[in-house]
Short mmCIF file of C-alpha atoms and ligand atoms in Angstrom, two decimals:
data_model
loop_
_atom_site.label_atom_id
_atom_site.label_comp_id
_atom_site.label_asym_id
_atom_site.label_seq_id
_atom_site.Cartn_x
_atom_site.Cartn_y
_atom_site.Cartn_z
CA MET A 1 29.13 -5.11 -40.28
CA THR A 2 30.08 -8.71 -39.99
CA ALA A 3 28.84 -9.78 -36.58
CA ALA A 4 25.92 -12.09 -37.21
CA ASN A 5 24.21 -11.33 -33.92
CA THR A 6 23.96 -7.56 -34.41
CA THR A 7 21.25 -6.07 -36.56
CA ASP A 8 22.78 -4.52 -39.62
CA ALA A 9 20.56 -1.51 -39.98
CA ALA A 10 21.46 -1.19 -43.68
CA SER A 11 19.75 -4.53 -44.24
CA LEU A 12 16.75 -3.12 -42.38
CA GLY A 13 16.32 -0.62 -45.18
CA GLU A 14 15.66 3.06 -44.77
CA PHE A 15 12.06 2.73 -43.64
CA ALA A 16 12.64 0.03 -41.07
CA LEU A 17 15.61 2.01 -39.79
CA ILE A 18 13.51 5.14 -39.29
CA ASP A 19 10.84 3.01 -37.65
CA GLU A 20 13.25 1.30 -35.31
CA PHE A 21 15.32 4.27 -34.19
CA PHE A 22 13.51 7.54 -34.89
CA ARG A 23 9.77 6.93 -34.80
CA SER A 24 9.00 8.12 -31.29
CA LEU A 25 11.81 10.13 -29.76
CA GLY A 26 11.36 12.90 -27.25
CA ALA A 27 8.30 14.20 -25.44
CA ARG A 28 4.70 13.29 -26.31
CA ARG A 29 2.98 16.53 -27.18
CA GLY A 30 -0.70 17.16 -27.78
CA ASP A 31 0.15 19.82 -30.38
CA VAL A 32 1.65 17.25 -32.78
CA VAL A 33 -1.29 16.53 -35.08
CA VAL A 34 0.76 14.37 -37.48
CA GLY A 35 4.29 13.26 -36.55
CA VAL A 36 6.83 10.88 -38.10
CA GLY A 37 5.40 8.68 -40.86
CA ASP A 38 3.63 10.96 -43.27
CA ASP A 39 5.15 13.26 -45.90
CA GLY A 40 5.22 16.09 -43.43
CA ALA A 41 4.45 16.89 -39.82
CA VAL A 42 1.32 18.85 -38.93
CA LEU A 43 1.80 21.02 -35.86
CA ALA A 44 -0.55 23.28 -33.94
CA PRO A 45 1.22 26.34 -32.51
CA PRO A 46 -0.64 27.98 -29.62
CA PRO A 47 -2.54 31.18 -30.40
CA GLY A 48 -0.75 34.41 -29.58
CA MET A 49 2.67 32.90 -30.08
CA GLN A 50 5.30 33.46 -32.74
CA LEU A 51 7.36 30.57 -34.07
CA VAL A 52 11.13 30.61 -33.64
CA ALA A 53 13.00 28.33 -36.07
CA VAL A 54 16.65 27.28 -35.83
CA ALA A 55 18.85 24.74 -37.63
CA ASP A 56 22.37 23.49 -37.01
CA THR A 57 24.48 20.77 -38.59
CA LEU A 58 27.23 18.64 -37.10
CA VAL A 59 29.74 17.17 -39.56
CA GLU A 60 32.05 14.39 -38.41
CA GLY A 61 35.66 15.51 -38.40
CA ARG A 62 34.57 19.13 -38.34
CA HIS A 63 32.23 19.57 -35.35
CA PHE A 64 33.12 16.38 -33.52
CA PRO A 65 36.06 14.02 -33.90
CA ALA A 66 35.54 10.69 -35.65
CA GLY A 67 35.02 8.13 -32.93
CA SER A 68 33.11 10.51 -30.62
CA PRO A 69 30.62 8.64 -28.41
CA ALA A 70 27.42 8.18 -30.42
CA ARG A 71 25.33 9.30 -27.46
CA SER A 72 27.19 12.60 -27.46
CA VAL A 73 26.54 13.04 -31.18
CA GLY A 74 22.79 12.64 -30.60
CA HIS A 75 22.88 14.94 -27.56
CA ARG A 76 24.96 17.67 -29.17
CA ALA A 77 22.97 17.71 -32.42
CA LEU A 78 19.92 18.71 -30.41
CA ALA A 79 21.75 20.73 -27.72
CA VAL A 80 23.35 23.19 -30.14
CA ASN A 81 19.90 23.94 -31.55
CA LEU A 82 18.29 24.27 -28.14
CA SER A 83 21.04 26.74 -27.27
CA ASP A 84 19.92 28.95 -30.17
CA ILE A 85 16.31 28.58 -29.01
CA ALA A 86 17.40 29.61 -25.49
CA ALA A 87 19.24 32.64 -26.88
CA MET A 88 15.99 33.78 -28.50
CA GLY A 89 14.14 33.47 -25.18
CA ALA A 90 11.94 30.80 -26.75
CA GLU A 91 10.38 27.60 -25.49
CA PRO A 92 11.29 24.61 -27.69
CA ALA A 93 8.55 22.32 -28.98
CA TRP A 94 9.35 20.31 -32.11
CA ALA A 95 12.44 18.95 -33.83
CA LEU A 96 13.34 17.49 -37.22
CA LEU A 97 16.41 15.30 -37.62
CA ALA A 98 18.20 14.85 -40.94
CA ILE A 99 20.89 12.22 -40.65
CA THR A 100 23.42 11.14 -43.29
CA LEU A 101 25.23 7.89 -42.57
CA PRO A 102 28.15 6.16 -44.27
CA ARG A 103 26.78 2.84 -43.00
CA ALA A 104 23.96 1.91 -40.67
CA ASP A 105 25.36 0.45 -37.48
CA ALA A 106 22.48 -0.53 -35.22
CA HIS A 107 24.34 -0.03 -31.93
CA TRP A 108 25.65 3.35 -33.01
CA LEU A 109 22.19 4.46 -34.16
CA ALA A 110 20.58 3.30 -30.93
CA GLU A 111 23.09 5.37 -28.96
CA VAL A 112 22.54 8.47 -31.12
CA ALA A 113 18.80 8.03 -30.62
CA ARG A 114 19.30 7.65 -26.87
CA GLY A 115 21.41 10.82 -26.58
CA PHE A 116 18.85 12.75 -28.60
CA ASP A 117 15.88 11.26 -26.77
CA THR A 118 17.15 11.95 -23.24
CA LEU A 119 17.69 15.64 -23.94
CA ALA A 120 14.48 15.93 -25.97
CA GLN A 121 12.43 14.42 -23.13
CA ALA A 122 14.09 16.71 -20.57
CA SER A 123 13.37 19.75 -22.77
CA GLY A 124 9.79 18.86 -23.71
CA VAL A 125 10.69 18.49 -27.39
CA ALA A 126 8.98 15.99 -29.73
CA LEU A 127 10.78 14.61 -32.79
CA VAL A 128 8.23 15.09 -35.58
CA GLY A 129 10.16 14.24 -38.74
CA GLY A 130 13.42 14.22 -40.59
CA ASP A 131 15.36 12.57 -43.35
CA THR A 132 17.70 9.60 -43.56
CA THR A 133 20.26 9.21 -46.33
CA ALA A 134 23.61 7.55 -47.03
CA GLY A 135 26.80 9.59 -47.25
CA PRO A 136 29.50 11.15 -45.06
CA LEU A 137 28.38 11.29 -41.41
CA THR A 138 26.35 14.45 -40.84
CA VAL A 139 23.60 15.16 -38.35
CA SER A 140 21.40 18.16 -39.02
CA VAL A 141 18.64 19.22 -36.65
CA THR A 142 15.89 21.79 -36.97
CA VAL A 143 14.03 22.96 -33.87
CA LEU A 144 10.85 24.99 -33.72
CA GLY A 145 9.76 26.77 -30.59
CA PHE A 146 7.62 29.72 -29.63
CA VAL A 147 7.63 33.05 -27.87
CA PRO A 148 4.73 35.37 -27.02
CA THR A 149 4.33 37.77 -29.93
CA GLY A 150 7.09 40.38 -29.91
CA ALA A 151 8.93 38.90 -26.93
CA ALA A 152 11.89 37.18 -28.67
CA LEU A 153 15.32 38.18 -27.42
CA ARG A 154 17.56 39.61 -30.12
CA ARG A 155 21.25 40.28 -30.64
CA GLY A 156 20.44 43.92 -31.34
CA GLY A 157 18.88 46.00 -28.60
CA ALA A 158 21.80 46.65 -26.27
CA ALA A 159 23.00 50.21 -25.65
CA PRO A 160 26.35 51.65 -24.52
CA GLY A 161 26.62 51.32 -20.74
CA ASP A 162 24.65 48.06 -20.61
CA ALA A 163 26.36 45.41 -18.50
CA LEU A 164 27.60 42.23 -20.23
CA PHE A 165 27.01 38.83 -18.63
CA VAL A 166 27.88 35.22 -19.37
CA SER A 167 26.02 32.23 -17.98
CA GLY A 168 28.71 29.71 -17.27
CA PRO A 169 32.41 28.94 -17.37
CA PRO A 170 33.58 29.71 -20.91
CA GLY A 171 36.59 27.88 -22.36
CA ALA A 172 36.17 24.52 -20.64
CA ALA A 173 34.39 22.99 -23.63
CA ALA A 174 37.06 24.14 -26.07
CA ARG A 175 39.79 22.57 -23.97
CA GLY A 176 37.56 19.50 -23.67
CA ARG A 177 37.31 19.36 -27.49
CA ASP A 178 41.13 19.29 -27.74
CA LEU A 179 41.28 16.52 -25.15
CA GLU A 180 38.54 14.60 -26.95
CA MET A 181 40.48 14.84 -30.22
CA ALA A 182 43.63 13.64 -28.46
CA ALA A 183 41.70 10.75 -26.96
CA ALA A 184 40.22 9.86 -30.36
CA ALA A 185 43.68 9.95 -31.97
CA ALA A 186 45.05 7.76 -29.17
CA ALA A 187 42.22 5.28 -29.72
CA VAL A 188 43.02 5.07 -33.44
CA ALA A 189 46.71 4.55 -32.66
CA ASN A 190 45.73 1.98 -30.04
CA SER A 191 47.75 3.85 -27.42
CA PRO A 192 46.50 4.69 -23.93
CA PHE A 193 45.10 8.14 -23.20
CA ALA A 194 45.91 9.23 -19.66
CA GLY A 195 43.29 11.82 -18.90
CA GLY A 196 42.23 11.61 -15.27
CA ASP A 197 39.19 13.25 -13.66
CA ARG A 198 40.03 16.75 -14.78
CA ALA A 199 40.27 15.75 -18.43
CA THR A 200 37.04 13.79 -18.06
CA GLU A 201 35.25 16.84 -16.67
CA LEU A 202 36.49 19.04 -19.51
CA ARG A 203 35.61 16.45 -22.16
CA GLN A 204 32.08 16.17 -20.69
CA ARG A 205 31.70 19.94 -21.17
CA PHE A 206 32.36 19.43 -24.87
CA LEU A 207 30.44 16.18 -25.32
CA TYR A 208 27.32 17.10 -23.35
CA PRO A 209 26.67 20.87 -23.42
CA GLN A 210 23.59 21.88 -21.39
CA PRO A 211 21.45 24.41 -23.28
CA ARG A 212 20.39 27.28 -21.00
CA LEU A 213 16.68 27.11 -21.74
CA ALA A 214 15.43 28.20 -18.30
CA LEU A 215 17.80 31.17 -18.37
CA GLY A 216 16.58 32.19 -21.83
CA LEU A 217 13.02 32.33 -20.50
CA ALA A 218 14.10 34.28 -17.39
CA LEU A 219 15.84 36.82 -19.63
CA ARG A 220 12.71 37.58 -21.65
CA GLY A 221 11.65 41.17 -21.00
CA PHE A 222 14.77 41.64 -18.90
CA ALA A 223 17.91 41.33 -21.04
CA SER A 224 18.41 44.05 -23.65
CA ALA A 225 20.18 41.60 -26.02
CA CYS A 226 21.29 37.98 -26.03
CA ILE A 227 23.42 35.54 -28.05
CA ASP A 228 24.57 32.00 -27.41
CA VAL A 229 28.30 31.38 -27.27
CA SER A 230 29.18 28.82 -29.91
CA ASP A 231 32.14 30.36 -31.73
CA GLY A 232 34.08 31.95 -28.85
CA LEU A 233 33.00 34.50 -26.25
CA ALA A 234 34.89 37.50 -27.64
CA GLY A 235 33.65 36.92 -31.19
CA ASP A 236 30.08 36.24 -30.13
CA ALA A 237 29.97 39.21 -27.72
CA GLY A 238 31.31 41.20 -30.68
CA LYS A 239 28.41 39.98 -32.84
CA LEU A 240 25.93 41.07 -30.16
CA ALA A 241 27.65 44.46 -29.91
CA ALA A 242 27.73 44.91 -33.70
CA ALA A 243 24.05 44.02 -34.02
CA SER A 244 23.36 46.62 -31.31
CA GLY A 245 25.51 49.27 -33.02
CA CYS A 246 27.96 49.30 -30.09
CA GLY A 247 31.40 48.11 -29.09
CA VAL A 248 32.11 45.85 -26.14
CA ARG A 249 34.72 45.59 -23.39
CA ILE A 250 35.42 42.28 -21.68
CA ASP A 251 37.14 42.30 -18.27
CA VAL A 252 39.21 39.12 -18.32
CA ASP A 253 39.69 39.21 -14.51
CA ALA A 254 35.95 38.72 -14.18
CA LEU A 255 35.69 35.65 -16.44
CA PRO A 256 34.25 32.72 -14.45
CA LEU A 257 36.95 30.20 -15.39
CA SER A 258 36.39 26.64 -14.25
CA ALA A 259 38.79 25.16 -11.71
CA ALA A 260 39.39 22.21 -14.03
CA LEU A 261 40.33 24.50 -16.93
CA LEU A 262 42.63 26.63 -14.75
CA ALA A 263 44.38 23.57 -13.34
CA ASP A 264 44.71 22.01 -16.78
CA ALA A 265 45.75 24.99 -18.88
CA GLY A 266 47.03 27.67 -16.49
CA ARG A 267 45.58 31.18 -16.23
CA GLU A 268 46.80 32.64 -19.51
CA ARG A 269 45.76 29.75 -21.76
CA ALA A 270 42.52 29.38 -19.82
CA GLU A 271 41.70 33.00 -20.64
CA ARG A 272 42.48 32.36 -24.29
CA PHE A 273 40.22 29.30 -24.35
CA ALA A 274 37.50 31.35 -22.66
CA LEU A 275 37.72 34.27 -25.09
CA THR A 276 38.11 32.39 -28.37
CA GLY A 277 37.57 28.67 -27.82
CA GLY A 278 33.91 28.18 -28.65
CA ASP A 279 31.57 25.21 -28.17
CA ASP A 280 30.46 26.64 -24.80
CA TYR A 281 26.73 26.93 -25.52
CA GLU A 282 26.38 29.37 -22.68
CA LEU A 283 24.34 32.56 -23.03
CA CYS A 284 25.97 35.97 -23.31
CA PHE A 285 23.55 38.82 -22.64
CA THR A 286 23.26 42.44 -21.66
CA VAL A 287 21.27 44.22 -18.96
CA SER A 288 20.57 47.95 -18.94
CA PRO A 289 21.63 50.01 -15.89
CA ALA A 290 17.94 50.56 -15.06
CA GLN A 291 17.34 46.80 -14.81
CA LEU A 292 20.57 45.94 -12.95
CA ALA A 293 19.09 46.48 -9.50
CA GLN A 294 16.66 43.69 -10.22
CA ILE A 295 19.24 41.15 -11.27
CA GLU A 296 19.35 39.03 -8.13
CA ARG A 297 15.59 38.68 -8.08
CA GLN A 298 15.46 37.86 -11.78
CA LEU A 299 18.48 35.57 -11.88
CA PRO A 300 19.04 33.92 -8.48
CA VAL A 301 22.76 33.07 -8.31
CA ALA A 302 22.07 29.59 -6.98
CA GLN A 303 19.94 28.84 -10.02
CA PHE A 304 21.78 30.49 -12.88
CA ALA A 305 25.42 31.27 -11.96
CA CYS A 306 25.63 34.24 -14.32
CA ARG A 307 28.64 36.51 -14.10
CA ARG A 308 29.07 40.15 -15.09
CA ILE A 309 32.10 40.29 -17.37
CA GLY A 310 32.08 43.66 -19.10
CA GLU A 311 30.18 46.48 -20.69
CA LEU A 312 28.86 47.75 -24.00
CA THR A 313 30.70 50.81 -25.27
CA THR A 314 30.18 53.62 -27.75
CA ASP A 315 32.97 52.74 -30.18
CA GLY A 316 32.67 49.79 -32.55
CA ALA A 317 35.59 47.79 -31.13
CA VAL A 318 35.79 44.52 -29.22
CA VAL A 319 38.40 45.00 -26.51
CA ALA A 320 39.58 43.09 -23.46
CA GLN A 321 41.12 44.54 -20.34
CA ARG A 322 43.00 43.15 -17.38
CA GLN A 323 43.24 45.16 -14.15
CA GLY A 324 41.95 48.21 -15.98
CA ARG A 325 44.58 47.93 -18.75
CA ARG A 326 43.66 47.09 -22.29
CA ILE A 327 45.17 43.85 -23.60
CA GLU A 328 45.53 42.40 -27.06
CA LEU A 329 42.70 40.05 -27.96
CA PRO A 330 43.70 36.79 -29.57
CA VAL A 331 42.23 36.24 -33.04
CA THR A 332 38.52 35.97 -32.36
CA GLY A 333 35.78 33.62 -33.32
CA PHE A 334 35.43 30.59 -35.50
CA ASP A 335 34.60 31.02 -39.16
CA HIS A 336 34.12 27.97 -41.38
CA PHE A 337 35.24 29.87 -44.45
CA GLY A 338 37.78 32.15 -42.74
P1 ADP B 1 9.91 11.20 -48.05
O1 ADP B 1 10.44 10.17 -48.98
O2 ADP B 1 8.52 11.63 -48.33
O3 ADP B 1 10.87 12.32 -47.81
P2 ADP B 1 10.89 9.62 -45.95
O4 ADP B 1 10.72 8.23 -46.38
O5 ADP B 1 12.21 10.25 -46.08
O6 ADP B 1 9.76 10.47 -46.65
O7 ADP B 1 10.42 9.74 -44.44
C1 ADP B 1 9.29 9.07 -43.97
C2 ADP B 1 8.88 9.67 -42.65
O8 ADP B 1 9.92 9.48 -41.72
C3 ADP B 1 8.65 11.18 -42.72
O9 ADP B 1 7.62 11.49 -41.80
C4 ADP B 1 9.95 11.76 -42.23
O10 ADP B 1 9.75 13.03 -41.65
C5 ADP B 1 10.37 10.72 -41.23
N1 ADP B 1 11.83 10.61 -41.04
C6 ADP B 1 12.76 10.24 -41.96
N2 ADP B 1 13.98 10.20 -41.42
C7 ADP B 1 13.84 10.56 -40.12
C8 ADP B 1 14.73 10.74 -39.02
N3 ADP B 1 16.04 10.52 -39.14
N4 ADP B 1 14.21 11.12 -37.84
C9 ADP B 1 12.89 11.35 -37.71
N5 ADP B 1 12.00 11.20 -38.69
C10 ADP B 1 12.46 10.81 -39.89
MG1 MG B 2 13.03 11.75 -47.28
#
C-alpha cells in the first residue's frame, strides 16, 4: 500500500494486526475463561451438554470472487459455519478464525472484522482465537457450540415416508454468485455492471447468507434428520437420504422459488439453480408422518417459512418429479475434486 494516510497493517506486524482487528470480536461470554492472547483459549462448556464442532474454509477465487466486498467475506466465513451448527440443532458459542493474507490492507481487514463481528454479536458467538499468516487469501473458521446430551440432529434418522422440507428459497444465492462474479469481472475490466434491484437482491443472498439457527433449535426433537444446503438441494437432500438408508423424491412444483430468481432466470433455469446451485445455507430436513400434525405449532409459517418439497422413499435414488411425472435431474451437487 502506498497511501501514506492509511495504516499499512503489514507494518503493524502480526501481533499488532491481531490486536487491532481480531482481539475482541463477537459477543462477550462468561464461559470464555481465556480468550485471544494466550497460546490457547480456555472455555467452560455447560454441564450436561455435548460439544458440536464445525470448520469451513473460504478460498478467494474458489468460494468467493476476487474483489468481493470484505464485509461479505467476514460474514460468510462465519455464516457457513453457523449453518452447519444450525443443521446439528446446536447453539453456537465460540469461534476461531484462521486468516491467510497476501498483504495486510487495514481497510479491508477492518471490513472483514466488521462483517464477522456483526454476525457473531447477533448469534451470541465470541471469537476466542485463531491464526494469522501470509499467503493466498483464505479465511478458515472453526465454531464450537453445544446441544443437550444426545439431542444433536443428524443426517441419518429419516425413514421412507418422512416428509422433506426446505427452509427458504433455494437457488437465489447460486444465481447471485453468478451475478457477483459478473460484477467482479466488470469491475476489473472497468466496465459498468447494470444489475438493478433484482440483481442486487440475488447478490445479497450470496454475499450475506443468514444461518437458520433458530430453526435448527426448533427442529431438535422434532425433525427426523437435517442437513444444511451448501452444495445444491438435490445433492444435499441425497446425502441426507443416503445417510438415512433411503432414497428421496423432490417435487419441483413445490420448490419455494424467489420472485427475483424467477424473474431473472425464468422457471426452468430457476429450478435448475434451486436443485443444483448451492450456497443457499438453508436447512433441509425431514419430519415423520406422526409428527406432521404438529408442524404448524412447531414451525409457525410467519417465523420460519419452511416448505414441504418431497418425501423419503424406499429405493436408494434421488429423483425429481413435476406434476407427478419423473424428470431428469441435472448433474447434482458440488464436489471440489469431482
Ligand atoms: P502462536 O504463535 O502461539 O500460535 P499467535 O501469535 O499466532 O500464537 O496468536 C496469538 C494469539 O492471537 C492467540 O491467542 C491466537 O489464538 C490469537 N489469534 C491469532 N490470529 C487470530 C485471528 N485472526 N483471530 C483471532 N485470534 C487470533
Ligand atoms: Mg499462530
